[in-house]
Amino acid sequence: MRNAVRAGAHGVLDVCHPLLVLGRGLRRLAARSAAWWRRAPRERRGPALFLLAVCGALVWLLPYGRTAALLALLGAAAWHGRERAAVPYAAPAGPDETERTRLRALYEALVPYFAPVGDPAPPPLYTHGGDWTEVFEEFAFRDGRISELLLCYPAWFRDGEPAERLRIEAVLAAKTGREREYRFCWDQEGNRLEMTALEPLPTDIPVQPFVTAPGEAVLGFTDGPEVRRTVPVRLLTGAGMRDVPPVLWRTGPRSTEPHLLAVGLPGAGTSSLLRSLALQALCRRGDVLIVDGDGGGEFACLAARHGVLGVETTLPGALSALEWADRETERRLLAAGRARQRGEDLPQDVRRPLWVLLDRPTALALPRFPQAAGPDAGAGPGLLELLRTPLRHGRAAGVTVVVAEPFAALDELPHEVFAHARARVVLGAVRPEEAGAVLGQTPQTGPPAGSPPGRGFARLGTGPVLRLQVPATPDPFDETAGEAARRAVWSLLPGSVHEPSARPAVLGHTPAAAPVPPAPARPPTAGAPPRSAPEAPHHDGWDGGYGGRDGERGGRDHRGGRQAREGKRERGGRGPGRGTVASARQAT
């Protein structure tokens, strides 16, 4: 009897199976519709009902519309009411023998730091020969090495002290791979430490007119959750556009970090950073004044260009340039104050940004030979003392100062540079302690030894320490650099002052569609290597002053020190040259 009842029930279920499927499907569709109705805001319910009524009217009026609608409803109900095959649960595969060996070695390396002699914990988490599975809660491998790790540590560990945290981070970085960079997240409340191996930053992004707001400059590119903004960039390979998170530095009157200090190792890319900032300023129709203390010709491509007031490589020229920048800052402050008192807009020459870029100024402040400074060098203020006024009042006057120095000469910079240059950049494979002395906060790991130029860290004011990769901005005269990066720099250079019709590139109007013509070859001279681009005239000093925006020069010879100051008093001008910036611009 029982078997007959069971067989009859199975038969009824087989016969009614289509009806059961349709009923289950209609129930699920109704549940989805009710859930959407509850989630939808009230302003969307009315349009939804109106759209449903219009569709119903169209279905009613169309021939065979009701039959088609019924068939569509039955098909949807049958699809949603079908019984899905249960996917068998696959247990995650555990680590293999090699991975277990790496985890065991990492656990043993952490024992001396998390389990010292006399551990007060009754069941110690870290002990020689202990179980690493109780400590490493989550882990992942990439290319046979640990890429992600979540571990717990004893509650008595002094995770609030930076020195103790740095020791643990150094051990983890050494045991998982020194040639990589890591991000460490300390959960001091839950006694958890999360380590993540970071991907290398892109190095195929050249300098270009970046899409930024007025007063913003792109120092480089980074990653991580600290940056919530991306900019579209063009790659060197020409593979279209890509959005990457930038390190944006805001300058101008509203900036809290109006000046920048860049420190790096030799060949780390500080000169490339200055070239990138100079090209971005020229794209924004700003004025640029450059002091190249190294004298290696890194900025020769910018000499005699529209918008470049000068490129100085000698001590007398640098003294004249910075003295003019000091007087120009005072003039801008006075002009802005008078305009505000009269209730007028600021003059155009005051609103135009002025960038003062100094690459290794200490090399000129302490000349190797005393006669290099001239006979009257000691009569006036020193080279670095002339930066006091632009650093203190540059934000209100629209003057931005950028100083680049190597670590070896960092102690020779005056106190004003460290006090006012609150935007800091460290480039090169330096130890975290050395980078922390400049940034004010120790980064978790330093760049590996084989990092490309322009790789380092940046910190703006009291913000977090960000990884940084400077845009590829090589010297266009450097034949060892890539041809694509050199062409990108050539395309942004303003026109020469000897070509009045050529104007600087402006953001949004760069000739990106037209290919950049190759640099004309010039016959090599005796004793000089050939160049693939026309050699720009190199100025060792000011040969006519800083009067005009487009680099006009006068006819007098160079004067430095006391002679320059006496000449200016005789002429009655504010700065070296034929007049002030405003008068020269009006003349042009």
Short mmCIF file of N, CA and C in Angstrom, two decimals, residues 470-543:
data_model
loop_
_atom_site.label_atom_id
_atom_site.label_comp_id
_atom_site.label_asym_id
_atom_site.label_seq_id
_atom_site.Cartn_x
_atom_site.Cartn_y
_atom_site.Cartn_z
N VAL A 470 57.74 60.35 -11.73
CA VAL A 470 57.76 61.60 -12.48
C VAL A 470 57.52 61.30 -13.96
N PRO A 471 56.75 62.14 -14.67
CA PRO A 471 56.58 61.92 -16.12
C PRO A 471 57.92 61.92 -16.84
N ALA A 472 58.00 61.13 -17.87
CA ALA A 472 59.23 61.03 -18.65
C ALA A 472 59.49 62.36 -19.35
N THR A 473 60.50 63.09 -18.86
CA THR A 473 60.84 64.40 -19.41
C THR A 473 62.35 64.47 -19.62
N PRO A 474 62.90 63.74 -20.56
CA PRO A 474 64.35 63.77 -20.74
C PRO A 474 64.81 65.05 -21.43
N ASP A 475 66.10 65.27 -21.39
CA ASP A 475 66.68 66.38 -22.14
C ASP A 475 66.58 66.04 -23.62
N PRO A 476 65.93 66.88 -24.43
CA PRO A 476 65.80 66.53 -25.86
C PRO A 476 67.13 66.46 -26.59
N PHE A 477 68.20 67.03 -26.01
CA PHE A 477 69.52 66.92 -26.62
C PHE A 477 70.24 65.62 -26.23
N ASP A 478 69.66 64.87 -25.31
CA ASP A 478 70.28 63.63 -24.84
C ASP A 478 69.93 62.51 -25.82
N GLU A 479 70.92 62.06 -26.58
CA GLU A 479 70.67 61.03 -27.58
C GLU A 479 70.51 59.64 -26.97
N THR A 480 70.85 59.48 -25.70
CA THR A 480 70.65 58.19 -25.05
C THR A 480 69.21 57.98 -24.60
N ALA A 481 68.40 59.03 -24.58
CA ALA A 481 67.00 58.90 -24.17
C ALA A 481 66.17 58.37 -25.33
N GLY A 482 64.98 57.93 -25.01
CA GLY A 482 64.08 57.40 -26.02
C GLY A 482 63.61 58.47 -26.99
N GLU A 483 63.45 58.08 -28.24
CA GLU A 483 63.05 59.04 -29.26
C GLU A 483 61.64 59.55 -29.02
N ALA A 484 60.73 58.68 -28.55
CA ALA A 484 59.35 59.12 -28.32
C ALA A 484 59.28 60.14 -27.19
N ALA A 485 60.02 59.93 -26.12
CA ALA A 485 60.01 60.88 -25.01
C ALA A 485 60.65 62.20 -25.42
N ARG A 486 61.70 62.17 -26.23
CA ARG A 486 62.32 63.41 -26.69
C ARG A 486 61.37 64.19 -27.60
N ARG A 487 60.64 63.50 -28.45
CA ARG A 487 59.67 64.18 -29.31
C ARG A 487 58.54 64.80 -28.48
N ALA A 488 58.14 64.13 -27.40
CA ALA A 488 57.10 64.70 -26.55
C ALA A 488 57.57 66.00 -25.91
N VAL A 489 58.84 66.07 -25.52
CA VAL A 489 59.37 67.31 -24.96
C VAL A 489 59.47 68.40 -26.01
N TRP A 490 59.94 68.04 -27.22
CA TRP A 490 60.06 69.03 -28.29
C TRP A 490 58.70 69.61 -28.66
N SER A 491 57.65 68.80 -28.60
CA SER A 491 56.32 69.30 -28.99
C SER A 491 55.77 70.31 -28.00
N LEU A 492 56.27 70.34 -26.77
CA LEU A 492 55.79 71.28 -25.76
C LEU A 492 56.66 72.52 -25.64
N LEU A 493 57.83 72.52 -26.24
CA LEU A 493 58.71 73.68 -26.11
C LEU A 493 58.11 74.88 -26.82
N PRO A 494 58.11 76.06 -26.19
CA PRO A 494 57.62 77.26 -26.88
C PRO A 494 58.55 77.62 -28.03
N GLY A 495 58.06 78.52 -28.87
CA GLY A 495 58.86 78.96 -29.99
C GLY A 495 60.04 79.79 -29.56
N SER A 496 61.02 79.88 -30.40
CA SER A 496 62.21 80.65 -30.11
C SER A 496 61.91 82.14 -30.19
N VAL A 497 62.68 82.94 -29.44
CA VAL A 497 62.49 84.39 -29.47
C VAL A 497 62.93 84.97 -30.81
N HIS A 498 63.69 84.21 -31.58
CA HIS A 498 64.10 84.65 -32.90
C HIS A 498 63.01 84.43 -33.94
N GLU A 499 61.89 83.79 -33.54
CA GLU A 499 60.76 83.57 -34.42
C GLU A 499 59.53 84.22 -33.79
N PRO A 500 59.26 85.49 -34.05
CA PRO A 500 58.16 86.18 -33.36
C PRO A 500 56.80 85.56 -33.62
N SER A 501 56.64 84.87 -34.75
CA SER A 501 55.32 84.30 -35.06
C SER A 501 55.02 83.06 -34.24
N ALA A 502 56.07 82.40 -33.72
CA ALA A 502 55.86 81.18 -32.93
C ALA A 502 55.41 81.55 -31.55
N ARG A 503 54.39 80.95 -31.08
CA ARG A 503 53.85 81.20 -29.75
C ARG A 503 53.93 79.93 -28.93
N PRO A 504 53.93 80.04 -27.60
CA PRO A 504 53.99 78.84 -26.76
C PRO A 504 52.74 78.01 -26.91
N ALA A 505 52.90 76.73 -26.63
CA ALA A 505 51.75 75.82 -26.64
C ALA A 505 50.84 76.13 -25.48
N VAL A 506 49.55 76.09 -25.71
CA VAL A 506 48.55 76.37 -24.70
C VAL A 506 47.73 75.13 -24.48
N LEU A 507 47.34 74.92 -23.25
CA LEU A 507 46.55 73.74 -22.91
C LEU A 507 45.26 73.74 -23.70
N GLY A 508 45.01 72.64 -24.39
CA GLY A 508 43.82 72.51 -25.21
C GLY A 508 44.03 72.88 -26.66
N HIS A 509 45.22 73.46 -26.99
CA HIS A 509 45.49 73.86 -28.37
C HIS A 509 46.83 73.33 -28.83
N THR A 510 47.28 72.23 -28.30
CA THR A 510 48.54 71.66 -28.73
C THR A 510 48.36 70.92 -30.03
N PRO A 511 49.31 71.04 -30.93
CA PRO A 511 49.17 70.35 -32.23
C PRO A 511 49.42 68.87 -32.10
N ALA A 512 48.49 68.17 -31.40
CA ALA A 512 48.69 66.74 -31.18
C ALA A 512 48.41 65.93 -32.42
N ALA A 513 47.50 66.43 -33.28
CA ALA A 513 47.14 65.64 -34.45
C ALA A 513 48.27 65.63 -35.47
N ALA A 514 48.97 66.75 -35.59
CA ALA A 514 50.05 66.82 -36.58
C ALA A 514 51.29 66.18 -36.01
N PRO A 515 51.99 65.35 -36.76
CA PRO A 515 53.20 64.73 -36.24
C PRO A 515 54.29 65.76 -36.04
N VAL A 516 55.09 65.54 -35.03
CA VAL A 516 56.19 66.45 -34.74
C VAL A 516 57.29 66.21 -35.75
N PRO A 517 57.72 67.23 -36.47
CA PRO A 517 58.76 67.00 -37.47
C PRO A 517 60.07 66.65 -36.81
N PRO A 518 60.85 65.78 -37.42
CA PRO A 518 62.13 65.43 -36.81
C PRO A 518 63.05 66.63 -36.77
N ALA A 519 63.88 66.64 -35.73
CA ALA A 519 64.80 67.76 -35.55
C ALA A 519 65.81 67.76 -36.69
N PRO A 520 66.05 68.91 -37.31
CA PRO A 520 67.01 68.94 -38.41
C PRO A 520 68.41 68.66 -37.92
N ALA A 521 69.12 67.91 -38.71
CA ALA A 521 70.48 67.55 -38.34
C ALA A 521 71.42 68.66 -38.73
N ARG A 522 72.40 68.93 -37.87
CA ARG A 522 73.37 69.95 -38.15
C ARG A 522 74.73 69.30 -38.25
N PRO A 523 75.61 69.83 -39.08
CA PRO A 523 76.92 69.18 -39.24
C PRO A 523 77.70 69.22 -37.94
N PRO A 524 78.32 68.11 -37.57
CA PRO A 524 79.06 68.09 -36.32
C PRO A 524 80.28 68.98 -36.41
N THR A 525 80.56 69.64 -35.31
CA THR A 525 81.74 70.48 -35.22
C THR A 525 82.88 69.67 -34.65
N ALA A 526 84.04 70.20 -34.81
CA ALA A 526 85.23 69.48 -34.34
C ALA A 526 85.23 69.43 -32.83
N GLY A 527 85.41 68.24 -32.31
CA GLY A 527 85.50 68.06 -30.87
C GLY A 527 84.17 68.03 -30.17
N ALA A 528 83.05 68.09 -30.89
CA ALA A 528 81.72 68.08 -30.27
C ALA A 528 80.91 66.97 -30.88
N PRO A 529 80.17 66.21 -30.07
CA PRO A 529 79.35 65.12 -30.62
C PRO A 529 78.18 65.67 -31.40
N PRO A 530 77.76 64.97 -32.44
CA PRO A 530 76.61 65.45 -33.24
C PRO A 530 75.34 65.36 -32.44
N ARG A 531 74.39 66.25 -32.73
CA ARG A 531 73.10 66.27 -32.08
C ARG A 531 72.02 66.06 -33.12
N SER A 532 70.95 65.42 -32.67
CA SER A 532 69.84 65.16 -33.57
C SER A 532 68.83 66.28 -33.57
N ALA A 533 69.04 67.34 -32.78
CA ALA A 533 68.12 68.46 -32.70
C ALA A 533 68.94 69.73 -32.77
N PRO A 534 68.34 70.82 -33.23
CA PRO A 534 69.08 72.07 -33.30
C PRO A 534 69.49 72.53 -31.93
N GLU A 535 70.72 72.95 -31.82
CA GLU A 535 71.25 73.37 -30.53
C GLU A 535 70.76 74.75 -30.18
N ALA A 536 70.10 74.87 -29.04
CA ALA A 536 69.61 76.16 -28.60
C ALA A 536 70.75 76.97 -28.03
N PRO A 537 70.72 78.26 -28.20
CA PRO A 537 71.80 79.08 -27.66
C PRO A 537 71.83 78.99 -26.15
N HIS A 538 73.00 78.81 -25.61
CA HIS A 538 73.18 78.65 -24.15
C HIS A 538 73.69 79.96 -23.58
N HIS A 539 73.00 80.44 -22.57
CA HIS A 539 73.36 81.71 -21.95
C HIS A 539 74.04 81.42 -20.63
N ASP A 540 75.26 81.83 -20.47
CA ASP A 540 75.94 81.68 -19.20
C ASP A 540 75.59 82.81 -18.24
N GLY A 541 74.97 83.83 -18.70
CA GLY A 541 74.57 84.94 -17.83
C GLY A 541 73.58 85.79 -18.57
N TRP A 542 73.03 86.76 -17.84
CA TRP A 542 72.06 87.64 -18.48
C TRP A 542 72.80 88.59 -19.40
N ASP A 543 72.42 88.60 -20.64
CA ASP A 543 73.04 89.52 -21.57
C ASP A 543 72.15 90.70 -21.89
#
